[in-house]
mmCIF file of C-alpha atoms and ligand atoms in Angstrom:
data_model
loop_
_atom_site.group_PDB
_atom_site.id
_atom_site.type_symbol
_atom_site.label_atom_id
_atom_site.label_comp_id
_atom_site.label_asym_id
_atom_site.label_seq_id
_atom_site.Cartn_x
_atom_site.Cartn_y
_atom_site.Cartn_z
ATOM 1 C CA MET A 221 -1.635 -13.553 -21.572
ATOM 2 C CA PRO A 222 2.142 -13.784 -21.870
ATOM 3 C CA SER A 223 2.899 -14.192 -18.178
ATOM 4 C CA LYS A 224 5.312 -17.034 -18.835
ATOM 5 C CA GLY A 225 8.683 -16.729 -20.453
ATOM 6 C CA LEU A 226 9.425 -13.280 -19.020
ATOM 7 C CA SER A 227 12.938 -14.156 -17.998
ATOM 8 C CA SER A 228 14.622 -10.771 -18.284
ATOM 9 C CA PRO A 229 11.999 -8.268 -19.396
ATOM 10 C CA VAL A 230 12.213 -4.621 -20.247
ATOM 11 C CA VAL A 231 10.488 -2.876 -17.331
ATOM 12 C CA ALA A 232 8.826 0.544 -17.462
ATOM 13 C CA ILE A 233 7.890 2.720 -14.485
ATOM 14 C CA VAL A 234 5.091 5.177 -15.222
ATOM 15 C CA GLY A 235 5.283 7.896 -12.558
ATOM 16 C CA ALA A 236 8.951 7.277 -11.823
ATOM 17 C CA THR A 237 9.521 10.677 -10.196
ATOM 18 C CA GLY A 238 6.741 10.285 -7.602
ATOM 19 C CA ALA A 239 6.855 8.931 -4.053
ATOM 20 C CA VAL A 240 5.983 5.385 -5.157
ATOM 21 C CA GLY A 241 8.022 5.584 -8.382
ATOM 22 C CA VAL A 242 11.261 6.435 -6.588
ATOM 23 C CA GLU A 243 10.616 3.581 -4.150
ATOM 24 C CA LEU A 244 10.032 1.203 -7.085
ATOM 25 C CA LEU A 245 13.535 2.028 -8.349
ATOM 26 C CA HIS A 246 14.936 1.192 -4.901
ATOM 27 C CA CYS A 247 12.992 -2.082 -4.662
ATOM 28 C CA LEU A 248 13.999 -3.256 -8.148
ATOM 29 C CA GLU A 249 17.620 -2.496 -7.329
ATOM 30 C CA GLN A 250 17.640 -3.964 -3.817
ATOM 31 C CA ARG A 251 15.883 -7.164 -4.917
ATOM 32 C CA ARG A 252 18.135 -7.507 -7.983
ATOM 33 C CA PHE A 253 15.121 -7.765 -10.256
ATOM 34 C CA PRO A 254 16.395 -9.455 -13.426
ATOM 35 C CA LEU A 255 15.419 -6.824 -15.984
ATOM 36 C CA SER A 256 17.181 -6.205 -19.275
ATOM 37 C CA GLU A 257 16.339 -2.497 -19.377
ATOM 38 C CA LEU A 258 14.517 0.017 -17.191
ATOM 39 C CA LYS A 259 12.520 2.801 -18.841
ATOM 40 C CA LEU A 260 11.323 5.747 -16.758
ATOM 41 C CA PHE A 261 8.291 7.868 -17.582
ATOM 42 C CA ALA A 262 6.561 10.819 -15.932
ATOM 43 C CA SER A 263 4.809 14.001 -17.035
ATOM 44 C CA ALA A 264 6.229 16.662 -19.345
ATOM 45 C CA ARG A 265 7.347 18.496 -16.173
ATOM 46 C CA SER A 266 9.955 15.827 -15.500
ATOM 47 C CA ALA A 267 11.177 15.209 -19.040
ATOM 48 C CA GLY A 268 14.927 15.762 -19.069
ATOM 49 C CA LYS A 269 15.423 14.816 -15.408
ATOM 50 C CA SER A 270 17.341 11.663 -14.570
ATOM 51 C CA LEU A 271 17.207 9.086 -11.779
ATOM 52 C CA GLU A 272 19.940 6.767 -10.551
ATOM 53 C CA PHE A 273 19.531 2.990 -10.959
ATOM 54 C CA ARG A 274 22.325 0.488 -10.288
ATOM 55 C CA GLY A 275 24.865 3.316 -10.390
ATOM 56 C CA VAL A 276 23.705 4.542 -13.789
ATOM 57 C CA SER A 277 21.813 7.748 -14.470
ATOM 58 C CA LEU A 278 18.626 6.967 -16.432
ATOM 59 C CA PRO A 279 16.650 9.629 -18.321
ATOM 60 C CA VAL A 280 13.031 10.346 -17.404
ATOM 61 C CA ARG A 281 10.877 10.693 -20.513
ATOM 62 C CA GLU A 282 7.444 12.161 -21.057
ATOM 63 C CA LEU A 283 4.850 9.394 -21.219
ATOM 64 C CA ASN A 284 3.026 8.862 -24.503
ATOM 65 C CA GLU A 285 1.132 6.095 -26.286
ATOM 66 C CA SER A 286 4.266 4.636 -27.887
ATOM 67 C CA SER A 287 6.285 4.527 -24.656
ATOM 68 C CA PHE A 288 5.646 0.801 -24.283
ATOM 69 C CA ASP A 289 7.340 -0.613 -27.402
ATOM 70 C CA GLY A 290 9.281 -3.687 -26.286
ATOM 71 C CA VAL A 291 8.181 -3.351 -22.648
ATOM 72 C CA GLY A 292 7.371 -6.647 -20.883
ATOM 73 C CA ILE A 293 6.206 -5.313 -17.506
ATOM 74 C CA ALA A 294 4.815 -1.807 -16.943
ATOM 75 C CA LEU A 295 4.623 -0.650 -13.334
ATOM 76 C CA PHE A 296 2.079 2.183 -13.120
ATOM 77 C CA CYS A 297 2.147 4.711 -10.261
ATOM 78 C CA ALA A 298 0.935 7.985 -11.761
ATOM 79 C CA GLY A 299 -2.670 8.052 -10.553
ATOM 80 C CA GLY A 300 -5.924 6.511 -11.720
ATOM 81 C CA SER A 301 -6.574 8.765 -14.707
ATOM 82 C CA ILE A 302 -3.126 8.026 -16.207
ATOM 83 C CA SER A 303 -3.652 4.290 -15.628
ATOM 84 C CA LYS A 304 -7.037 4.391 -17.333
ATOM 85 C CA ARG A 305 -5.638 6.325 -20.280
ATOM 86 C CA PHE A 306 -2.339 4.493 -20.820
ATOM 87 C CA ALA A 307 -2.739 0.931 -19.463
ATOM 88 C CA PRO A 308 -4.648 -0.100 -22.628
ATOM 89 C CA ALA A 309 -1.743 1.201 -24.778
ATOM 90 C CA ALA A 310 0.739 -0.749 -22.641
ATOM 91 C CA MET A 311 -1.319 -3.926 -23.029
ATOM 92 C CA ARG A 312 -1.659 -3.451 -26.784
ATOM 93 C CA SER A 313 2.147 -3.349 -26.931
ATOM 94 C CA GLY A 314 2.251 -6.717 -25.121
ATOM 95 C CA ALA A 315 3.212 -5.424 -21.656
ATOM 96 C CA ILE A 316 1.687 -6.772 -18.456
ATOM 97 C CA VAL A 317 0.531 -3.881 -16.297
ATOM 98 C CA VAL A 318 0.948 -3.857 -12.516
ATOM 99 C CA ASP A 319 -1.128 -0.894 -11.409
ATOM 100 C CA ASN A 320 -0.817 0.952 -8.107
ATOM 101 C CA SER A 321 -3.870 3.127 -8.639
ATOM 102 C CA SER A 322 -7.452 2.279 -7.753
ATOM 103 C CA ALA A 323 -8.554 2.422 -11.434
ATOM 104 C CA PHE A 324 -9.036 -1.313 -11.989
ATOM 105 C CA ARG A 325 -8.948 -2.823 -8.489
ATOM 106 C CA MET A 326 -12.590 -3.772 -8.256
ATOM 107 C CA ASP A 327 -12.963 -4.901 -11.909
ATOM 108 C CA ALA A 328 -14.111 -8.518 -11.924
ATOM 109 C CA GLY A 329 -11.425 -9.655 -14.404
ATOM 110 C CA VAL A 330 -8.534 -7.940 -12.629
ATOM 111 C CA PRO A 331 -6.725 -9.821 -9.874
ATOM 112 C CA LEU A 332 -6.151 -7.720 -6.761
ATOM 113 C CA VAL A 333 -3.099 -9.194 -5.138
ATOM 114 C CA ILE A 334 -1.136 -9.275 -1.920
ATOM 115 C CA PRO A 335 1.349 -12.062 -2.709
ATOM 116 C CA GLU A 336 1.400 -13.304 0.915
ATOM 117 C CA ILE A 337 -2.358 -13.900 0.598
ATOM 118 C CA ASN A 338 -3.473 -14.641 -2.950
ATOM 119 C CA ALA A 339 -0.408 -14.950 -5.197
ATOM 120 C CA ASP A 340 -2.166 -17.606 -7.285
ATOM 121 C CA ALA A 341 -4.630 -14.975 -8.516
ATOM 122 C CA ILE A 342 -1.762 -13.445 -10.535
ATOM 123 C CA ASP A 343 -1.955 -16.379 -12.937
ATOM 124 C CA THR A 344 -5.532 -15.433 -13.866
ATOM 125 C CA HIS A 345 -4.632 -11.974 -15.166
ATOM 126 C CA ALA A 346 -5.749 -10.714 -18.553
ATOM 127 C CA GLY A 347 -3.054 -8.060 -18.868
ATOM 128 C CA ILE A 348 -3.555 -6.042 -15.670
ATOM 129 C CA ILE A 349 -2.856 -6.926 -12.051
ATOM 130 C CA ALA A 350 -3.914 -4.406 -9.416
ATOM 131 C CA ASN A 351 -1.971 -3.495 -6.311
ATOM 132 C CA PRO A 352 -4.366 -2.963 -3.387
ATOM 133 C CA ASN A 353 -4.904 0.193 -1.368
ATOM 134 C CA CYS A 354 -1.972 0.817 0.980
ATOM 135 C CA SER A 355 -4.067 0.882 4.176
ATOM 136 C CA ALA A 356 -5.676 -2.413 3.180
ATOM 137 C CA ILE A 357 -2.272 -4.040 2.572
ATOM 138 C CA MET A 358 -0.894 -2.796 5.888
ATOM 139 C CA SER A 359 -3.895 -3.901 7.896
ATOM 140 C CA ILE A 360 -4.808 -7.272 6.406
ATOM 141 C CA THR A 361 -1.504 -8.922 5.446
ATOM 142 C CA PRO A 362 -0.947 -9.972 9.087
ATOM 143 C CA LEU A 363 -4.544 -11.195 9.399
ATOM 144 C CA TRP A 364 -4.481 -13.775 6.622
ATOM 145 C CA PRO A 365 -2.628 -16.560 8.519
ATOM 146 C CA ILE A 366 -5.067 -16.064 11.394
ATOM 147 C CA TYR A 367 -8.031 -16.177 9.004
ATOM 148 C CA CYS A 368 -6.678 -19.449 7.590
ATOM 149 C CA THR A 369 -6.728 -21.141 11.004
ATOM 150 C CA ASN A 370 -9.789 -19.512 12.557
ATOM 151 C CA LYS A 371 -11.999 -17.657 10.089
ATOM 152 C CA ILE A 372 -12.329 -13.940 10.785
ATOM 153 C CA ARG A 373 -15.956 -12.861 10.552
ATOM 154 C CA ARG A 374 -15.810 -9.221 11.576
ATOM 155 C CA LEU A 375 -13.066 -6.670 11.252
ATOM 156 C CA ILE A 376 -12.753 -3.083 12.519
ATOM 157 C CA ILE A 377 -9.789 -1.088 11.222
ATOM 158 C CA SER A 378 -8.761 2.400 12.375
ATOM 159 C CA THR A 379 -5.866 3.862 10.416
ATOM 160 C CA TYR A 380 -3.301 6.525 11.301
ATOM 161 C CA GLN A 381 -2.078 7.510 7.842
ATOM 162 C CA ALA A 382 1.179 9.251 6.985
ATOM 163 C CA ALA A 383 1.775 12.079 4.508
ATOM 164 C CA SER A 384 3.635 9.760 2.128
ATOM 165 C CA GLY A 385 0.377 7.972 1.343
ATOM 166 C CA ALA A 386 -0.715 11.082 -0.547
ATOM 167 C CA GLY A 387 2.495 11.398 -2.551
ATOM 168 C CA ALA A 388 5.619 13.513 -2.720
ATOM 169 C CA ALA A 389 3.777 16.866 -2.617
ATOM 170 C CA ALA A 390 1.978 15.869 0.611
ATOM 171 C CA MET A 391 5.291 15.006 2.285
ATOM 172 C CA GLU A 392 6.549 18.440 1.270
ATOM 173 C CA GLU A 393 3.419 20.043 2.700
ATOM 174 C CA LEU A 394 3.965 18.353 6.062
ATOM 175 C CA ARG A 395 7.599 19.546 6.156
ATOM 176 C CA ASP A 396 6.768 23.103 5.071
ATOM 177 C CA SER A 397 3.713 23.520 7.301
ATOM 178 C CA THR A 398 5.618 22.187 10.318
ATOM 179 C CA ARG A 399 8.452 24.646 9.687
ATOM 180 C CA ALA A 400 5.948 27.490 9.299
ATOM 181 C CA TYR A 401 4.110 26.507 12.495
ATOM 182 C CA LEU A 402 7.321 26.391 14.537
ATOM 183 C CA GLU A 403 8.439 29.742 13.153
ATOM 184 C CA GLY A 404 5.035 31.322 13.861
ATOM 185 C CA ARG A 405 4.311 31.940 10.165
ATOM 186 C CA SER A 406 0.927 31.354 8.524
ATOM 187 C CA PHE A 407 0.711 28.528 5.997
ATOM 188 C CA GLU A 408 -1.834 27.994 3.249
ATOM 189 C CA PRO A 409 -2.357 24.231 2.630
ATOM 190 C CA LYS A 410 -2.294 23.207 -1.040
ATOM 191 C CA VAL A 411 -2.508 19.407 -0.960
ATOM 192 C CA PHE A 412 -4.790 18.827 2.020
ATOM 193 C CA PRO A 413 -7.993 20.641 2.959
ATOM 194 C CA HIS A 414 -6.827 21.229 6.558
ATOM 195 C CA PRO A 415 -3.695 22.353 8.413
ATOM 196 C CA TYR A 416 -1.401 19.309 8.682
ATOM 197 C CA ALA A 417 1.262 20.330 11.197
ATOM 198 C CA PHE A 418 0.339 19.200 14.723
ATOM 199 C CA ASN A 419 -3.142 18.207 13.569
ATOM 200 C CA VAL A 420 -5.195 15.066 12.881
ATOM 201 C CA PHE A 421 -8.062 14.982 10.373
ATOM 202 C CA SER A 422 -10.403 12.560 8.672
ATOM 203 C CA HIS A 423 -9.005 11.106 5.432
ATOM 204 C CA ASP A 424 -9.067 13.646 2.619
ATOM 205 C CA THR A 425 -11.299 11.676 0.259
ATOM 206 C CA LYS A 426 -14.947 12.230 -0.589
ATOM 207 C CA ILE A 427 -17.629 10.929 1.739
ATOM 208 C CA ASP A 428 -20.387 8.809 0.245
ATOM 209 C CA PRO A 429 -23.598 10.480 1.491
ATOM 210 C CA MET A 430 -25.393 7.121 1.385
ATOM 211 C CA THR A 431 -23.005 5.327 3.750
ATOM 212 C CA GLY A 432 -21.164 8.107 5.590
ATOM 213 C CA TYR A 433 -17.853 6.426 4.760
ATOM 214 C CA ASN A 434 -15.086 8.155 2.798
ATOM 215 C CA GLU A 435 -13.484 6.624 -0.305
ATOM 216 C CA GLU A 436 -10.443 5.327 1.583
ATOM 217 C CA GLU A 437 -12.643 3.549 4.129
ATOM 218 C CA THR A 438 -14.770 2.087 1.339
ATOM 219 C CA LYS A 439 -11.654 0.841 -0.484
ATOM 220 C CA VAL A 440 -10.372 -0.865 2.675
ATOM 221 C CA ARG A 441 -13.705 -2.646 3.083
ATOM 222 C CA ASN A 442 -14.291 -3.681 -0.530
ATOM 223 C CA GLU A 443 -10.698 -4.629 -1.294
ATOM 224 C CA THR A 444 -10.320 -6.707 1.880
ATOM 225 C CA ARG A 445 -13.364 -8.751 0.890
ATOM 226 C CA LYS A 446 -12.100 -9.231 -2.676
ATOM 227 C CA ILE A 447 -8.569 -10.233 -1.603
ATOM 228 C CA PHE A 448 -9.819 -12.667 1.057
ATOM 229 C CA GLY A 449 -12.423 -13.967 -1.392
ATOM 230 C CA ASP A 450 -15.038 -13.564 1.341
ATOM 231 C CA LEU A 451 -17.966 -11.272 0.585
ATOM 232 C CA ASP A 452 -19.537 -12.156 3.943
ATOM 233 C CA LEU A 453 -16.626 -10.708 5.895
ATOM 234 C CA ALA A 454 -17.968 -7.717 7.876
ATOM 235 C CA VAL A 455 -15.527 -4.795 7.638
ATOM 236 C CA ALA A 456 -15.734 -1.217 8.911
ATOM 237 C CA ALA A 457 -12.881 1.284 8.706
ATOM 238 C CA THR A 458 -12.102 4.753 10.018
ATOM 239 C CA CYS A 459 -9.252 6.377 8.115
ATOM 240 C CA VAL A 460 -7.426 9.377 9.509
ATOM 241 C CA ARG A 461 -4.350 11.416 8.543
ATOM 242 C CA VAL A 462 -1.715 11.974 11.213
ATOM 243 C CA PRO A 463 1.307 14.292 10.884
ATOM 244 C CA VAL A 464 3.801 11.491 10.271
ATOM 245 C CA LEU A 465 6.065 11.731 7.242
ATOM 246 C CA ARG A 466 6.210 8.089 6.292
ATOM 247 C CA ALA A 467 4.606 4.759 7.365
ATOM 248 C CA HIS A 468 0.964 4.145 8.190
ATOM 249 C CA CYS A 469 -0.340 2.590 11.411
ATOM 250 C CA ALA A 470 -3.579 0.706 12.021
ATOM 251 C CA ALA A 471 -5.471 -0.382 15.114
ATOM 252 C CA VAL A 472 -7.272 -3.595 14.210
ATOM 253 C CA ASN A 473 -9.988 -5.474 16.097
ATOM 254 C CA PHE A 474 -11.230 -8.739 14.680
ATOM 255 C CA GLU A 475 -13.692 -11.414 15.653
ATOM 256 C CA CYS A 476 -13.101 -15.053 14.710
ATOM 257 C CA ALA A 477 -15.521 -17.937 14.234
ATOM 258 C CA ARG A 478 -14.167 -19.715 17.333
ATOM 259 C CA PRO A 479 -12.493 -18.518 20.555
ATOM 260 C CA ILE A 480 -8.897 -17.456 20.062
ATOM 261 C CA ALA A 481 -6.218 -16.477 22.591
ATOM 262 C CA ALA A 482 -3.739 -13.610 22.262
ATOM 263 C CA ALA A 483 -0.891 -16.104 22.753
ATOM 264 C CA GLU A 484 -2.123 -18.125 19.779
ATOM 265 C CA VAL A 485 -2.227 -15.024 17.576
ATOM 266 C CA ARG A 486 1.289 -14.095 18.711
ATOM 267 C CA GLU A 487 2.478 -17.592 17.826
ATOM 268 C CA ILE A 488 0.894 -17.478 14.357
ATOM 269 C CA LEU A 489 2.316 -14.028 13.633
ATOM 270 C CA SER A 490 5.793 -14.975 14.841
ATOM 271 C CA HIS A 491 6.294 -16.877 11.585
ATOM 272 C CA ALA A 492 3.862 -15.084 9.261
ATOM 273 C CA PRO A 493 5.355 -13.980 5.925
ATOM 274 C CA GLY A 494 6.005 -10.239 5.592
ATOM 275 C CA VAL A 495 5.341 -9.635 9.281
ATOM 276 C CA ARG A 496 7.592 -8.910 12.280
ATOM 277 C CA LEU A 497 6.395 -9.101 15.872
ATOM 278 C CA VAL A 498 7.167 -5.988 17.916
ATOM 279 C CA ASP A 499 5.274 -6.765 21.072
ATOM 280 C CA ASP A 500 7.335 -5.985 24.163
ATOM 281 C CA ALA A 501 4.894 -5.106 26.933
ATOM 282 C CA GLU A 502 7.657 -4.898 29.536
ATOM 283 C CA ARG A 503 9.431 -2.076 27.692
ATOM 284 C CA ASN A 504 6.148 -0.669 26.353
ATOM 285 C CA TYR A 505 7.693 -1.102 22.910
ATOM 286 C CA PHE A 506 5.265 -1.616 20.062
ATOM 287 C CA PRO A 507 5.035 -0.871 16.317
ATOM 288 C CA MET A 508 5.954 2.712 15.431
ATOM 289 C CA PRO A 509 6.385 4.565 12.112
ATOM 290 C CA VAL A 510 10.017 5.413 12.966
ATOM 291 C CA ASP A 511 10.822 1.696 13.110
ATOM 292 C CA ALA A 512 8.694 0.747 10.102
ATOM 293 C CA SER A 513 9.961 3.496 7.764
ATOM 294 C CA GLY A 514 12.131 2.223 4.932
ATOM 295 C CA GLY A 515 11.520 -1.408 5.910
ATOM 296 C CA ASP A 516 9.743 -4.219 4.104
ATOM 297 C CA GLU A 517 7.975 -5.870 7.024
ATOM 298 C CA ILE A 518 4.706 -4.940 8.649
ATOM 299 C CA LEU A 519 5.347 -4.560 12.374
ATOM 300 C CA VAL A 520 2.627 -6.041 14.596
ATOM 301 C CA GLY A 521 2.144 -5.828 18.355
ATOM 302 C CA ARG A 522 -0.170 -4.854 21.215
ATOM 303 C CA ILE A 523 -1.789 -8.235 20.650
ATOM 304 C CA ARG A 524 -4.434 -8.678 23.305
ATOM 305 C CA GLN A 525 -7.870 -10.065 23.906
ATOM 306 C CA ASP A 526 -10.626 -7.667 22.843
ATOM 307 C CA LEU A 527 -12.465 -7.385 26.151
ATOM 308 C CA SER A 528 -15.571 -5.977 24.488
ATOM 309 C CA ASP A 529 -16.316 -9.520 23.294
ATOM 310 C CA PRO A 530 -16.913 -11.786 26.316
ATOM 311 C CA SER A 531 -17.083 -14.876 24.048
ATOM 312 C CA GLY A 532 -13.265 -14.832 23.696
ATOM 313 C CA ARG A 533 -13.419 -14.793 19.893
ATOM 314 C CA SER A 534 -11.995 -11.282 19.430
ATOM 315 C CA ILE A 535 -8.488 -9.852 19.385
ATOM 316 C CA ALA A 536 -7.086 -6.312 19.222
ATOM 317 C CA LEU A 537 -3.696 -5.495 17.729
ATOM 318 C CA PHE A 538 -1.680 -2.590 16.337
ATOM 319 C CA ALA A 539 0.368 -2.531 13.136
ATOM 320 C CA ALA A 540 2.809 -0.148 11.467
ATOM 321 C CA GLY A 541 4.240 -0.445 7.987
ATOM 322 C CA ASP A 542 5.938 1.623 5.345
ATOM 323 C CA GLN A 543 3.154 1.938 2.826
ATOM 324 C CA LEU A 544 5.516 3.240 0.138
ATOM 325 C CA ARG A 545 7.260 -0.149 0.421
ATOM 326 C CA LYS A 546 4.854 -2.987 1.276
ATOM 327 C CA GLY A 547 1.816 -0.769 0.681
ATOM 328 C CA ALA A 548 2.885 0.052 -2.871
ATOM 329 C CA ALA A 549 6.337 -0.450 -4.447
ATOM 330 C CA LEU A 550 7.412 -3.676 -2.757
ATOM 331 C CA ASN A 551 4.039 -5.333 -3.283
ATOM 332 C CA ALA A 552 4.170 -4.382 -6.996
ATOM 333 C CA VAL A 553 7.706 -5.768 -7.379
ATOM 334 C CA GLN A 554 6.691 -8.988 -5.596
ATOM 335 C CA ILE A 555 3.897 -9.347 -8.164
ATOM 336 C CA ALA A 556 6.352 -8.669 -11.002
ATOM 337 C CA GLU A 557 8.706 -11.303 -9.576
ATOM 338 C CA ARG A 558 5.927 -13.838 -9.711
ATOM 339 C CA LEU A 559 5.401 -13.014 -13.404
ATOM 340 C CA LEU A 560 8.943 -14.240 -14.035
ATOM 341 C CA SER A 561 8.402 -17.705 -12.617
HETATM 342 N N1 NAP B 773 1.858 7.015 -1.876
HETATM 343 C C1 NAP B 773 1.445 5.816 -1.514
HETATM 344 O O1 NAP B 773 1.724 5.332 -0.416
HETATM 345 C C2 NAP B 773 0.631 4.976 -2.442
HETATM 346 C C3 NAP B 773 0.308 3.699 -2.025
HETATM 347 C C4 NAP B 773 -0.441 2.890 -2.866
HETATM 348 C C5 NAP B 773 -0.839 3.382 -4.082
HETATM 349 N N2 NAP B 773 -0.517 4.656 -4.445
HETATM 350 C C6 NAP B 773 -0.956 5.115 -5.759
HETATM 351 O O2 NAP B 773 0.191 5.254 -6.595
HETATM 352 C C7 NAP B 773 -0.010 6.331 -7.486
HETATM 353 C C8 NAP B 773 1.132 7.335 -7.326
HETATM 354 O O3 NAP B 773 1.161 7.817 -6.013
HETATM 355 P P1 NAP B 773 2.364 8.706 -5.454
HETATM 356 O O4 NAP B 773 2.095 8.799 -4.005
HETATM 357 O O5 NAP B 773 3.678 8.201 -5.909
HETATM 358 O O6 NAP B 773 2.073 10.136 -6.155
HETATM 359 P P2 NAP B 773 3.083 11.322 -6.487
HETATM 360 O O7 NAP B 773 4.209 11.361 -5.538
HETATM 361 O O8 NAP B 773 2.226 12.529 -6.606
HETATM 362 O O9 NAP B 773 3.660 10.942 -7.942
HETATM 363 C C9 NAP B 773 2.879 11.015 -9.102
HETATM 364 C C10 NAP B 773 3.687 10.557 -10.296
HETATM 365 O O10 NAP B 773 2.834 10.568 -11.438
HETATM 366 C C11 NAP B 773 3.456 11.307 -12.472
HETATM 367 N N3 NAP B 773 2.491 11.944 -13.358
HETATM 368 C C12 NAP B 773 1.586 12.898 -13.065
HETATM 369 N N4 NAP B 773 0.923 13.278 -14.188
HETATM 370 C C13 NAP B 773 1.416 12.531 -15.190
HETATM 371 C C14 NAP B 773 1.173 12.481 -16.586
HETATM 372 N N5 NAP B 773 0.264 13.247 -17.170
HETATM 373 N N6 NAP B 773 1.883 11.592 -17.341
HETATM 374 C C15 NAP B 773 2.815 10.811 -16.767
HETATM 375 N N7 NAP B 773 3.114 10.829 -15.444
HETATM 376 C C16 NAP B 773 2.420 11.680 -14.674
HETATM 377 C C17 NAP B 773 4.267 12.348 -11.737
HETATM 378 O O11 NAP B 773 5.228 12.890 -12.616
HETATM 379 P P3 NAP B 773 5.793 14.387 -12.429
HETATM 380 O O12 NAP B 773 6.829 14.308 -11.340
HETATM 381 O O13 NAP B 773 6.386 14.680 -13.770
HETATM 382 O O14 NAP B 773 4.644 15.257 -12.069
HETATM 383 C C18 NAP B 773 4.863 11.486 -10.629
HETATM 384 O O15 NAP B 773 5.930 10.738 -11.122
HETATM 385 C C19 NAP B 773 -1.401 6.879 -7.173
HETATM 386 O O16 NAP B 773 -2.334 6.262 -8.006
HETATM 387 C C20 NAP B 773 -1.618 6.476 -5.752
HETATM 388 O O17 NAP B 773 -2.983 6.360 -5.417
HETATM 389 C C21 NAP B 773 0.213 5.453 -3.661
#
């Protein structure tokens, strides 16, 4: 596929008006992505709107099959059904698709990429590169440099997921329901199945009756194994929504092949790409969504021995990251950058 020679491509964003789409515009601008033109697409509802990019107001157009003429890289963030329907049209036009949805992630021929972990997989693409699930990106990016020095064999991830992970309408629902709660008004949820303000509930995806795990938890497990290239890695996740506007958190416990000390993990993570240590026990200052929001790095702290494993091979830590950035838009732009080289 034409991954080489893309020196200054025409870039399209499909789903430009959504939570991830808007963040893609920011990332492309902030990272000075060398594009020759940016085309913005969304549904018919948004046709006629405009979005600002590099000080210029760009029109948002309704997506159709011929939207991809001349496009070199198409960044999809409009949901799985739109990706399934329109990614083939983009590829037929010669565009390389970087897809934020889950539509193609587990397809054998589609690389699933976190550039800090498996950037080389990008070179194997056949027209589509998938961006992993946001909770997976947040939780496992910091683990890779540890895995490389002392293989992780078992991983338990508990997420605390923000409204932004479910898109712009979910963020609005958190704002509106919080206002209603504080003003003593009733509020009928539209996006989520449960009241969101001042509440915590299990992730709003379907539960597989065979396993008891919901779709988000299953994605975290399957995608982690694909990205690490390790189908023997034991992974279990519990994914939960918390009433935070933006930035997911994750409590992670992992067991290595050999004993490992918290100090060693801290040392490895102090120079891990895409990661920032926030681990100040004296001030009780650890990763928080307010510090992660709007940032590119995954904050990691509370690094300590997992005392439930007397063999000394297990560590517990806590991470926070803006999943609209590293969990979606930034990761996609990093992949696109690699397509230029
Ligand atoms: N939010 C996250 O943190 C995150 C992280 C990783 C991956 N993702 C994935 O990224 C995708 C987008 O998520 P989001 O959170 O940005 O959702 P969102 O805020 O709901 O945005 C959805 C976008 O899709 C567009 N769209 C809807 N129907 C369309 C159609 N028929 N044709 C063209 N465009 C259409 C919407 O346009 P209108 O404004 O015109 O309706 C909007 O721009 C999803 O697949 C999601 O799973 C999200």
